[in-house]
């Protein structure tokens, strides 16, 4: 099988071309996933670009993105496949007067014509390149996880009446998780693991520079610094990258070129979403370091 | 490629098998198939690229974020001196001998270089260079300084059985990084335009410098590790550097850094538990038959009750009383448990907490309507009226007070959690109170942060109390705490 990516730097460059700034680790794991033909389990805090990574890889490969959004109560018929019951019924009724034994009909109605493919089966049976994104896998119950195991390790789906559908090509698979529950060992074992954390300051600055058109270097630098500073506080919800970008955009709209403490205070509700967090941050910004340096 | 693979593989095979064994020793579960994945992965990356190797191994062998640090340590040790191509055993090979010589002297008079190695800088020069490097954020220079200062200040002796932290401490003490930080801030203030730095700007400056200092510390640490590995060999080093995973860190003996990590770990844990408990409540139980609803639905089947409907089950939410010893030795444990109980308090119909040392006080109100639990805990520690006589734990008296004031409010829905080591300083146990409480309560559990083998030794009388509880549990780390709370609901 041909490999999709030449090398790690090539992956990185390819992603950078479509404005996804991957660090060495992210690009490395994407590259390996292709070589080892394994799914990637992406974990990390919300808003750090987990879903975006899958989207960007799809874009880079020019592949179709098939997305399965997980939720509690997701079952086989929503994730894998379902028999088109109404169509089967129609078929049986249409056959009623015609000649033909029950076996004929049975064989007939359990054929691919009557199969409704759901995201997983669709990804398997696609002939063109696809990227399969299984989003927020931690939301399904642990029992439902088992549905995925066959697909993830063998790239096939067993349908009792039809037999096994094997993949035409190995899709790139991304699973994202916010880590609200422990995933099963079986699932983890089948995946490469990638933890995407908040970017370091330099990378965040780069991200701001690429994603916010027209922003000046100094402003981007300041934004990244302040966000880093805020993330060091003990907060209920630290600002995510997407919130950083929102904030940078806001500052641009307000024509601010140099962030003063007052600007930061007035716009901080874009970065932080809890009242207690906002209060804490404002307090920290207006107090002199030396007063509370002893605390940290 | 397939022809050459087996011969290429064998040394790598050995290496990786050893590595995964080392990971397992450190507590990271690496399964056989993950090991095989890792071996396959390394065939796809340029081996001379250390970072790539690291990511490849991490992606295949480490499946949990909190294990990353442990992995990193093992990796650094294990792949540090495997031949020149990793570029670690670098240039100072020749100096190695000389700095062993001047180390003894250094140990006794820290900070006063005797300049025995002619090429070395004086301490003043080193300090100045350090300052400059931090000022400019010059990575290469910082690395050089790290190397120099370890050579000078750590006082490392071959074969001496002390941990890396000891050397780290000695090195950093001599660098006086706090002083340097002050100087850097001073400089920044002077350079600032007229009105001076605003608090925000000052904060940002300080953050930047602190980040650089952190980097320097890491360099120093790496340098010390490198030398230790060279001295003692990989296996021995991996063992000494091994640290418990966050979920296994002992509450009672956590270092400050481990404490900080624990605090970070507790938030995702509470979220996880809340989700799990809520799910548990919603699933797997059916209520009694809902007659009206069944009949209503039977209409669509022509009056045949084909689809029985059930009443939505309303599982009773338990009430929780937490009674926690917050005297010095077990305070950390009590704090984590209070954190946890409050974070998942929407899973319980009512949560009340009491803290005691030798007196007892209810602190429920401190948590009410508070977003920031650590602040509440801080208030508990400063405001609660828990000292009756001398501030030595007196379980007996504390229980007496509890029974007197709140005993009547314990009812059949109440689960009582008592947290403490039951080290009673030889006071009267008043164990009858626990018996009475347990008679009234739905259940009573005792959580003890001490290892089981210490129970009932010295002044610990946990057995005496435990006889009247529904269970006594050893809860020394997050893993055990999580396990216990999950069973609670």
XYZ file of C-alpha atoms in Angstrom:
785
model
C 0.000 0.000 0.000
C 1.201 3.449 -0.824
C 1.964 5.806 1.944
C 0.207 9.075 2.062
C 2.942 11.104 3.597
C 6.571 11.373 2.727
C 8.022 12.316 6.071
C 7.227 14.070 9.314
C 8.358 17.487 8.058
C 6.180 16.981 4.996
C 3.144 16.398 7.194
C 3.986 19.433 9.198
C 4.441 21.568 6.146
C 1.263 20.243 4.566
C -0.716 21.120 7.653
C 0.933 24.507 7.919
C -0.075 25.241 4.322
C -3.686 25.010 5.328
C -3.122 27.005 8.502
C -2.921 24.228 11.023
C 0.245 24.680 12.992
C 1.234 21.272 14.273
C 4.153 20.779 16.555
C 6.695 18.024 16.058
C 4.742 15.543 18.143
C 1.422 16.034 16.392
C 2.919 15.759 12.939
C 4.954 12.763 14.026
C 1.947 10.839 15.253
C -0.093 11.641 12.141
C 2.766 10.369 10.038
C 3.078 7.199 12.067
C -0.647 6.563 11.960
C -0.404 6.403 8.208
C 2.613 4.144 8.226
C 1.324 1.791 10.875
C -2.251 2.014 9.608
C -3.573 2.684 13.019
C -6.200 5.055 14.347
C -5.168 8.015 16.467
C -6.781 8.650 19.803
C -6.513 12.389 20.435
C -6.971 13.584 23.978
C -6.572 16.918 25.667
C -8.416 19.899 27.090
C -11.333 21.343 25.149
C -10.548 23.870 22.469
C -7.014 22.848 21.675
C -7.699 21.766 18.117
C -8.411 18.061 18.377
C -11.328 18.017 15.985
C -9.638 20.594 13.833
C -6.678 18.281 13.417
C -8.866 15.638 11.810
C -10.493 18.205 9.593
C -7.174 19.653 8.561
C -5.669 16.276 7.788
C -8.686 15.543 5.615
C -8.244 18.827 3.844
C -4.564 18.243 3.366
C -5.201 14.829 1.836
C -8.097 16.073 -0.211
C -10.163 13.394 1.437
C -13.790 13.344 2.449
C -14.379 13.736 6.154
C -16.891 11.341 7.648
C -17.830 12.361 11.110
C -19.480 10.349 13.808
C -20.505 12.541 16.692
C -20.804 10.385 19.767
C -23.397 10.845 22.445
C -24.822 8.847 25.257
C -27.170 6.262 23.851
C -25.480 5.995 20.483
C -26.072 2.496 19.193
C -25.261 0.195 16.345
C -28.063 1.469 14.142
C -26.745 5.009 14.374
C -23.068 4.237 14.142
C -22.707 1.205 11.908
C -25.656 0.265 9.731
C -29.376 -0.350 9.819
C -31.749 -2.340 7.658
C -34.098 -0.145 5.727
C -37.186 -1.611 7.268
C -39.747 0.330 5.252
C -38.141 -0.517 1.989
C -37.994 -4.175 2.965
C -41.669 -4.094 3.814
C -42.516 -2.580 0.476
C -40.489 -5.195 -1.243
C -42.263 -8.006 0.521
C -45.621 -6.540 -0.340
C -44.659 -6.090 -3.953
C -43.535 -9.712 -4.109
C -46.676 -11.016 -2.534
C -48.479 -11.875 -5.733
C -45.492 -12.815 -7.763
C -44.052 -16.261 -7.942
C -41.100 -16.960 -5.700
C -40.392 -18.714 -2.477
C -39.735 -17.152 0.880
C -36.056 -17.896 0.612
C -35.795 -15.795 -2.519
C -37.419 -12.893 -0.836
C -35.322 -13.298 2.249
C -32.127 -13.304 0.264
C -33.388 -10.351 -1.615
C -34.358 -8.116 1.257
C -31.151 -8.666 3.135
C -28.987 -7.384 0.365
C -27.024 -4.210 0.114
C -29.910 -2.412 -1.528
C -31.741 -2.420 1.738
C -28.836 -1.444 3.890
C -28.644 2.038 5.320
C -25.018 2.790 5.884
C -24.109 4.847 8.904
C -20.805 6.706 9.306
C -18.648 3.747 10.270
C -19.795 1.481 7.499
C -19.661 4.341 5.083
C -16.055 5.024 5.923
C -15.215 1.368 5.436
C -16.960 0.959 2.144
C -15.850 4.222 0.578
C -13.667 3.871 -2.455
C -12.343 7.396 -2.460
C -9.972 8.532 0.280
C -11.753 9.334 3.524
C -10.872 10.513 6.979
C -13.069 9.093 9.684
C -13.551 11.295 12.711
C -15.149 9.713 15.760
C -15.756 12.735 17.892
C -15.981 12.710 21.683
C -15.764 8.989 22.029
C -15.828 9.349 25.798
C -19.505 10.213 25.634
C -20.715 6.779 24.666
C -21.110 4.091 27.281
C -18.299 1.693 27.716
C -20.403 -1.122 26.205
C -20.940 0.825 23.006
C -17.240 1.285 22.601
C -17.031 -2.368 21.678
C -18.819 -1.544 18.427
C -15.712 0.210 17.288
C -13.204 -2.436 18.061
C -13.676 -4.486 14.922
C -13.440 -1.465 12.709
C -10.436 -0.026 14.425
C -8.291 -3.103 14.400
C -9.305 -4.910 11.216
C -11.033 -2.217 9.214
C -14.038 -4.384 8.643
C -17.647 -4.684 9.746
C -19.496 -7.946 10.195
C -23.125 -7.866 9.173
C -24.851 -11.082 10.197
C -27.009 -11.397 7.073
C -24.436 -10.221 4.589
C -21.118 -11.321 5.876
C -18.112 -9.180 6.403
C -17.542 -5.890 4.659
C -13.847 -5.240 4.397
C -12.355 -1.852 3.737
C -11.446 -0.961 0.186
C -8.693 1.177 1.570
C -7.490 1.945 5.039
C -8.994 5.231 6.111
C -7.250 7.636 8.439
C -9.165 7.431 11.698
C -9.210 10.012 14.459
C -10.935 9.527 17.779
C -11.209 12.505 20.060
C -11.825 12.417 23.777
C -12.149 15.018 26.482
C -11.274 12.390 29.001
C -14.497 12.493 30.989
C -14.171 8.806 31.506
C -11.518 6.192 31.190
C -11.651 4.496 27.814
C -11.324 0.748 27.723
C -7.925 -0.855 27.474
C -8.996 -2.697 24.360
C -9.724 0.541 22.561
C -6.596 2.270 23.698
C -4.448 -0.635 22.690
C -5.633 -0.354 19.127
C -4.819 3.314 18.808
C -1.848 5.564 18.728
C -2.147 8.029 21.533
C -1.775 11.753 21.071
C -2.237 14.269 23.802
C -2.747 17.782 22.514
C -2.183 20.286 25.245
C -2.292 24.050 25.224
C 0.461 25.217 22.898
C 3.527 26.868 24.333
C 3.778 30.598 24.026
C 5.722 30.733 20.787
C 3.429 28.352 18.994
C 0.346 30.117 20.266
C 1.752 33.362 18.959
C 2.297 31.719 15.583
C -1.255 30.441 15.631
C -2.583 33.904 16.375
C -0.456 35.346 13.593
C -1.734 32.889 11.004
C -5.348 32.821 12.051
C -5.986 36.483 12.719
C -5.449 38.427 9.544
C -3.711 41.750 9.839
C -2.600 41.360 13.421
C 0.707 42.929 14.277
C 3.588 40.957 15.640
C 3.642 42.914 18.896
C -0.039 42.452 19.550
C 0.132 38.737 18.852
C 3.067 38.518 21.191
C 1.214 40.344 23.915
C -1.869 38.212 23.463
C 0.136 35.032 23.765
C 1.935 36.291 26.836
C -1.192 37.336 28.636
C -2.921 34.069 27.840
C 0.044 32.125 29.123
C -0.079 34.170 32.264
C -3.781 33.510 32.734
C -3.366 29.793 32.228
C -0.981 29.716 35.140
C -3.705 30.812 37.514
C -5.805 28.178 39.167
C -8.974 28.461 37.138
C -12.090 26.445 36.610
C -11.649 26.674 32.889
C -8.418 27.874 31.363
C -8.716 29.759 28.086
C -8.488 27.522 25.044
C -6.782 28.304 21.788
C -10.055 29.136 20.128
C -10.798 31.617 22.876
C -7.374 33.144 22.419
C -8.224 33.654 18.770
C -11.591 35.174 19.622
C -9.867 37.538 21.943
C -7.245 38.535 19.401
C -10.009 39.187 16.881
C -11.884 41.305 19.369
C -8.816 43.381 20.099
C -8.374 43.914 16.373
C -11.949 45.072 16.028
C -11.490 47.507 18.875
C -8.386 48.886 17.204
C -6.193 48.108 20.121
C -2.508 47.927 19.285
C -1.098 47.763 22.733
C -2.981 45.957 25.453
C -3.206 47.891 28.673
C -4.449 46.455 31.906
C -7.704 48.263 31.325
C -8.227 46.758 27.876
C -7.476 43.346 29.259
C -9.956 43.817 32.064
C -12.691 45.041 29.773
C -12.410 42.230 27.284
C -11.489 39.388 29.536
C -14.951 37.855 29.407
C -14.023 36.569 25.983
C -11.205 34.505 27.390
C -12.834 33.329 30.569
C -16.293 31.939 31.015
C -16.774 31.805 34.763
C -17.422 34.791 36.928
C -15.068 33.571 39.613
C -12.312 33.064 37.053
C -12.816 36.540 35.658
C -12.694 38.101 39.078
C -9.575 36.206 39.923
C -7.790 37.227 36.750
C -8.747 40.877 37.095
C -7.514 40.892 40.633
C -4.227 39.356 39.595
C -3.725 41.871 36.831
C -4.229 44.883 38.989
C -2.286 43.711 41.994
C 1.396 44.144 42.122
C 3.315 40.912 41.848
C 5.302 41.460 44.966
C 2.139 41.430 47.064
C 1.225 37.906 46.297
C 4.500 36.462 45.130
C 4.688 34.641 48.425
C 1.556 32.705 47.676
C 2.643 30.923 44.575
C 13.415 -3.570 3.110
C 11.939 -6.861 4.231
C 15.252 -8.607 3.734
C 17.190 -6.305 5.937
C 14.590 -5.836 8.595
C 15.364 -8.820 10.836
C 19.048 -8.066 11.172
C 18.329 -4.420 11.793
C 15.755 -5.293 14.320
C 17.616 -7.387 16.803
C 19.589 -4.765 18.746
C 16.566 -2.500 18.592
C 14.443 -5.394 19.745
C 16.612 -5.871 22.797
C 16.612 -2.190 23.513
C 12.877 -1.765 23.259
C 12.103 -4.847 25.281
C 14.300 -3.487 28.024
C 12.658 -0.130 27.699
C 9.167 -1.480 28.009
C 10.215 -3.540 30.984
C 11.499 -0.351 32.545
C 8.205 1.400 31.821
C 6.306 -1.397 33.460
C 8.548 -1.124 36.482
C 7.651 2.544 36.657
C 3.992 1.604 36.773
C 3.019 2.257 33.173
C 1.156 -0.715 31.779
C 2.643 -1.638 28.411
C 0.966 -4.561 26.759
C 2.655 -6.963 24.401
C 0.824 -5.630 21.382
C 1.842 -2.090 22.274
C 5.388 -3.256 22.494
C 5.114 -4.742 19.024
C 3.578 -1.523 17.726
C 6.504 0.385 19.117
C 8.935 -1.876 17.311
C 7.100 -1.346 14.100
C 6.934 2.375 14.657
C 10.655 2.797 15.099
C 11.231 1.331 11.674
C 9.457 4.257 10.117
C 11.339 7.060 11.735
C 14.867 8.300 11.391
C 16.516 6.753 14.414
C 19.054 9.475 14.837
C 16.227 11.874 15.547
C 15.780 11.626 19.274
C 12.561 13.624 19.360
C 10.984 11.467 16.707
C 11.971 8.377 18.632
C 10.409 9.827 21.733
C 7.113 10.607 20.058
C 6.974 7.297 18.310
C 7.479 5.422 21.547
C 5.113 7.646 23.487
C 2.347 7.294 20.925
C 2.555 3.537 20.926
C 3.342 2.767 24.543
C 1.805 5.477 26.688
C -1.955 5.731 26.578
C -2.546 8.074 29.421
C -1.652 11.707 29.716
C -0.712 11.518 33.381
C 1.839 8.854 32.555
C 3.751 11.147 30.266
C 6.086 12.505 32.900
C 7.005 9.067 34.113
C 7.578 8.021 30.539
C 9.760 11.025 29.888
C 11.993 10.268 32.833
C 12.449 6.677 31.813
C 13.083 7.734 28.259
C 15.685 10.299 29.211
C 17.530 7.802 31.292
C 17.203 4.876 29.012
C 18.187 6.563 25.816
C 20.811 8.844 27.186
C 24.044 7.022 26.673
C 23.367 4.620 23.905
C 26.196 5.535 21.661
C 27.357 8.759 20.161
C 24.573 9.143 17.655
C 22.227 10.407 20.310
C 24.628 13.232 20.899
C 24.392 13.296 24.653
C 27.748 12.148 25.882
C 29.190 15.336 24.564
C 32.340 17.304 24.777
C 33.249 17.479 28.427
C 34.454 13.894 28.581
C 37.972 15.168 29.154
C 37.043 17.385 32.029
C 35.206 14.669 33.846
C 38.278 13.670 35.806
C 39.235 17.117 36.906
C 35.879 17.999 38.258
C 35.745 14.893 40.312
C 38.836 16.169 42.004
C 37.641 19.586 42.972
C 34.258 18.390 44.075
C 35.022 17.636 47.672
C 36.259 21.115 48.277
C 33.275 22.521 46.501
C 30.873 20.705 48.740
C 32.177 22.381 51.830
C 32.388 25.873 50.545
C 29.586 26.317 48.144
C 29.752 29.241 45.834
C 33.482 29.747 46.197
C 35.113 28.318 43.165
C 38.774 27.670 43.751
C 39.365 27.813 40.068
C 41.300 24.562 39.998
C 40.164 23.901 36.473
C 41.895 26.671 34.600
C 39.265 26.897 31.901
C 36.488 27.487 34.377
C 34.967 30.827 35.087
C 34.904 32.457 38.458
C 31.601 32.324 40.285
C 31.097 36.008 39.610
C 31.591 35.463 35.904
C 29.227 32.546 35.988
C 26.600 34.559 37.802
C 26.968 37.373 35.314
C 26.694 34.963 32.417
C 23.627 33.424 33.954
C 22.070 36.810 34.309
C 22.847 37.710 30.729
C 21.543 34.421 29.422
C 18.275 34.802 31.251
C 17.978 38.414 30.192
C 18.299 37.503 26.559
C 16.650 34.117 26.742
C 19.642 32.566 25.030
C 19.099 28.797 25.017
C 22.579 27.738 24.024
C 24.105 29.889 26.682
C 21.728 28.526 29.276
C 22.722 25.008 28.414
C 26.354 25.898 28.822
C 25.639 27.487 32.157
C 23.714 24.476 33.329
C 26.659 22.271 32.509
C 29.123 24.576 34.198
C 27.115 24.997 37.325
C 26.474 21.319 37.796
C 30.179 20.704 37.431
C 30.897 23.334 40.001
C 28.194 23.215 42.567
C 26.535 19.828 42.572
C 29.502 18.134 44.164
C 28.796 14.869 42.472
C 30.855 11.931 43.555
C 31.008 8.680 41.685
C 29.070 5.890 43.298
C 27.624 7.982 46.063
C 24.131 6.733 46.748
C 22.173 9.971 46.799
C 19.282 10.880 44.559
C 19.366 13.417 41.798
C 17.256 15.846 43.803
C 20.037 16.262 46.303
C 22.428 17.419 43.592
C 19.759 19.543 42.043
C 19.149 21.271 45.313
C 22.824 21.957 45.840
C 23.264 23.340 42.374
C 20.247 25.586 42.451
C 21.008 26.872 45.894
C 24.289 28.197 44.604
C 22.772 29.835 41.604
C 20.473 31.937 43.760
C 17.795 32.093 41.118
C 15.440 34.121 43.292
C 18.066 36.798 43.568
C 18.619 36.714 39.843
C 14.906 37.047 39.243
C 14.762 40.097 41.478
C 17.655 41.599 39.607
C 16.012 40.925 36.273
C 12.803 42.525 37.439
C 14.728 45.498 38.753
C 16.321 45.906 35.388
C 12.986 45.614 33.624
C 11.505 48.292 35.824
C 14.359 50.657 35.146
C 14.126 50.165 31.439
C 10.419 50.807 31.371
C 9.188 54.150 30.058
C 8.296 56.898 32.439
C 5.230 55.876 34.452
C 6.945 52.589 35.170
C 5.521 49.125 34.708
C 1.847 48.634 35.287
C 0.968 45.594 37.366
C -0.029 43.775 34.208
C 3.232 44.496 32.439
C 5.175 43.601 35.479
C 3.351 40.333 35.718
C 4.075 39.517 32.111
C 7.746 40.322 32.513
C 7.968 38.141 35.538
C 6.192 35.280 33.828
C 8.654 35.451 30.998
C 11.655 35.377 33.280
C 10.171 32.628 35.351
C 9.610 30.558 32.230
C 13.260 31.023 31.321
C 14.399 30.113 34.790
C 12.275 26.990 34.605
C 13.985 26.084 31.412
C 17.337 26.516 33.051
C 16.282 24.284 35.915
C 15.291 21.611 33.457
C 18.680 21.883 31.798
C 20.390 21.488 35.124
C 18.256 18.499 35.932
C 19.059 16.912 32.596
C 22.736 17.499 33.100
C 22.695 15.880 36.514
C 20.779 12.925 35.148
C 23.230 12.512 32.322
C 26.107 12.342 34.731
C 24.369 9.989 37.074
C 23.562 7.630 34.245
C 27.156 7.717 33.115
C 28.235 6.892 36.615
C 25.772 4.249 37.680
C 24.355 2.756 34.556
C 20.886 2.802 33.124
C 19.132 0.237 35.263
C 20.210 1.626 38.589
C 19.314 5.144 37.552
C 15.922 4.260 36.238
C 15.211 2.789 39.609
C 16.283 5.812 41.646
C 14.469 8.252 39.417
C 11.297 6.289 39.443
C 8.456 8.324 40.854
C 4.947 7.218 41.552
C 2.316 8.110 38.971
C 0.051 10.962 40.078
C -2.778 8.616 40.961
C -0.444 6.638 43.195
C 1.172 9.505 45.052
C 0.742 9.129 48.767
C -1.305 12.001 50.247
C 0.611 11.947 53.471
C 4.083 12.154 52.007
C 3.618 14.137 48.840
C 6.273 16.689 48.049
C 5.229 20.209 47.171
C 5.521 19.553 43.488
C 3.555 16.346 43.753
C 0.905 18.225 45.702
C 0.576 20.725 42.883
C 0.189 17.880 40.420
C -2.380 16.231 42.636
C -4.378 19.417 42.765
C -4.359 19.527 39.007
C -5.375 15.894 38.812
C -8.298 16.312 41.153
C -10.354 18.520 38.864
C -10.603 16.137 35.911
C -11.145 13.352 38.402
C -14.167 15.049 39.917
C -15.624 15.687 36.499
C -15.096 12.088 35.584
C -16.707 10.883 38.760
C -19.688 13.193 38.400
C -20.350 11.936 34.897
C -19.994 8.357 35.959
C -22.226 8.701 38.987
C -24.933 10.461 37.019
C -24.794 7.757 34.410
C -25.007 5.054 37.022
C -28.138 6.654 38.400
C -29.827 6.797 35.072
C -29.078 3.299 33.901
C -29.850 -0.245 34.613
C -32.911 0.162 36.749
C -36.530 -0.040 35.883
C -39.232 1.419 38.018
C -42.603 -0.152 38.724
C -45.183 -0.596 35.985
C -46.844 2.639 34.962
C -50.390 1.464 34.447
C -51.856 4.649 32.971
C -49.067 5.069 30.516
C -49.283 1.437 29.436
C -52.987 1.737 28.755
C -52.500 4.944 26.848
C -49.945 3.300 24.612
C -52.073 0.203 24.166
C -54.454 2.303 22.095
C -52.111 2.269 19.178
C -52.122 -1.525 19.294
C -55.874 -1.691 19.347
C -56.115 -1.996 23.097
C -53.520 -4.712 23.466
C -50.953 -3.657 26.053
C -48.154 -4.756 23.813
C -45.617 -2.374 25.187
C -45.475 -2.164 28.947
C -44.372 1.217 30.242
C -42.527 1.694 33.459
C -42.388 4.550 35.845
C -39.203 6.512 35.714
C -37.152 5.278 38.587
C -36.208 7.857 41.132
C -33.172 6.504 42.853
C -32.783 7.973 46.270
C -29.883 10.319 46.520
C -27.975 9.766 49.686
C -27.162 12.489 52.150
C -23.563 12.756 53.082
C -21.967 13.883 56.313
C -18.231 14.250 56.074
C -16.382 14.444 59.353
C -12.749 15.199 58.698
C -9.682 15.425 60.866
C -7.743 18.449 59.650
C -4.830 18.345 62.031
C -1.435 18.754 60.419
C -0.607 15.202 59.519
C -3.793 14.344 57.665
C -4.821 17.795 56.465
C -3.808 17.186 52.876
C -5.895 14.065 52.718
C -8.918 15.780 54.236
C -8.580 18.621 51.777
C -8.639 16.309 48.779
C -11.591 14.421 50.061
C -13.563 17.591 50.765
C -12.692 18.806 47.300
C -13.947 15.646 45.787
C -17.099 15.362 47.822
C -18.062 18.935 47.031
C -17.287 18.685 43.389
C -19.719 15.832 43.049
C -22.186 17.199 45.550
C -24.954 17.469 42.963
C -24.982 13.692 43.046
C -26.119 13.802 46.642
C -29.218 15.402 48.015
C -27.340 17.059 50.801
C -23.718 17.333 51.783
C -22.659 18.587 55.159
C -19.135 18.761 56.345
C -17.557 18.972 59.720
C -13.924 19.430 60.511
C -12.148 18.809 63.756
C -8.865 18.732 65.535
C -9.755 18.493 69.165
C -12.843 20.667 68.794
C -15.316 20.377 65.946
C -17.051 22.846 63.674
C -19.489 22.640 60.798
C -18.057 24.173 57.628
C -20.829 23.406 55.150
C -21.612 27.079 54.644
C -18.079 27.811 53.487
C -18.698 25.730 50.428
C -22.146 26.984 49.596
C -22.347 29.149 46.526
C -18.590 29.164 46.211
C -17.118 28.589 42.801
C -13.614 28.299 43.953
C -13.213 25.306 46.178
C -9.627 26.040 47.110
C -10.751 29.331 48.565
C -13.343 27.537 50.649
C -10.717 25.144 51.874
C -8.525 28.069 52.747
C -11.348 29.547 54.782
C -11.876 26.237 56.516
C -8.253 26.216 57.522
C -8.231 29.746 58.829
C -11.715 30.435 60.156
C -13.191 27.205 61.405
C -13.285 26.876 65.133
C -11.677 23.507 65.591
C -9.178 23.926 68.374
C -10.591 23.288 71.787
C -7.587 22.895 74.065
C -4.199 22.424 72.527
C -4.606 21.533 68.866
C -3.654 17.889 69.203
C -6.121 15.516 67.622
C -8.729 14.334 70.064
C -11.174 12.145 68.227
C -13.120 11.316 71.334
C -13.907 14.887 72.210
C -14.621 15.863 68.633
C -17.124 13.039 68.316
C -18.708 14.071 71.565
C -19.257 17.553 70.240
C -20.638 16.167 67.014
C -23.028 13.856 68.796
C -24.212 16.587 71.106
C -24.846 19.193 68.437
C -25.656 17.318 65.266
C -26.322 13.756 66.320
C -30.078 14.171 65.977
C -29.747 15.126 62.337
C -28.193 11.866 61.314
C -30.962 9.801 59.793
C -31.609 6.678 57.764
C -30.707 8.430 54.513
C -27.403 9.650 55.817
C -24.068 8.212 54.854
C -21.384 9.275 57.278
C -17.788 9.495 56.133
C -15.137 9.861 58.748
C -11.700 10.850 57.552
C -8.667 10.505 59.700
C -5.822 8.379 60.908
C -7.453 7.789 64.302
C -4.263 8.730 66.076
C -5.889 9.891 69.238
C -2.901 10.915 71.354
C -4.045 8.417 73.974
C -7.229 10.319 74.732
C -10.471 8.494 75.476
C -11.840 6.989 72.296
C -15.578 7.453 72.952
C -16.157 4.758 70.370
C -19.737 4.351 71.593
C -20.614 7.513 69.670
C -19.625 5.917 66.407
C -21.788 2.983 67.340
C -24.725 5.294 68.005
C -24.144 7.199 64.781
C -24.028 4.012 62.832
C -27.286 2.866 64.394
C -29.035 5.935 63.078
C -27.223 6.337 59.765
C -27.664 4.389 56.585
C -24.002 3.558 56.612
C -20.792 4.746 58.172
C -17.402 4.516 56.540
C -13.997 5.292 57.885
C -11.295 6.400 55.468
C -7.778 6.180 56.753
C -4.845 7.680 54.862
C -2.325 5.520 56.670
C -1.041 2.262 55.284
C -2.887 -0.702 56.715
C 0.185 -2.048 58.402
C 0.343 1.029 60.643
C -3.196 0.719 61.839
C -3.634 0.065 65.535
C 0.006 0.695 66.251
C 1.055 3.365 68.732
C -1.828 5.704 69.432
C -3.842 4.653 66.385
C -7.158 3.180 67.461
C -8.802 2.825 64.123
C -9.739 -0.745 64.933
C -11.736 0.371 67.930
C -13.771 2.771 65.814
C -13.823 0.533 62.799
C -15.605 -2.172 64.731
C -18.680 0.058 64.674
C -18.419 1.195 61.050
C -19.661 -0.518 57.934
C -16.175 -0.441 56.603
C -12.731 0.977 57.097
C -10.739 1.734 54.006
C -7.176 2.579 53.334
C -7.266 5.676 51.132
C -3.794 6.934 50.520
C -3.907 8.102 46.949
C -6.232 9.349 44.257
C -6.727 5.909 42.805
C -8.062 4.550 46.069
C -10.135 7.645 46.700
C -11.704 7.423 43.279
C -12.490 3.782 43.805
C -14.138 4.472 47.102
C -16.282 7.389 45.961
C -17.485 5.465 42.978
C -18.867 2.791 45.255
C -20.531 5.355 47.425
C -23.428 6.353 45.224
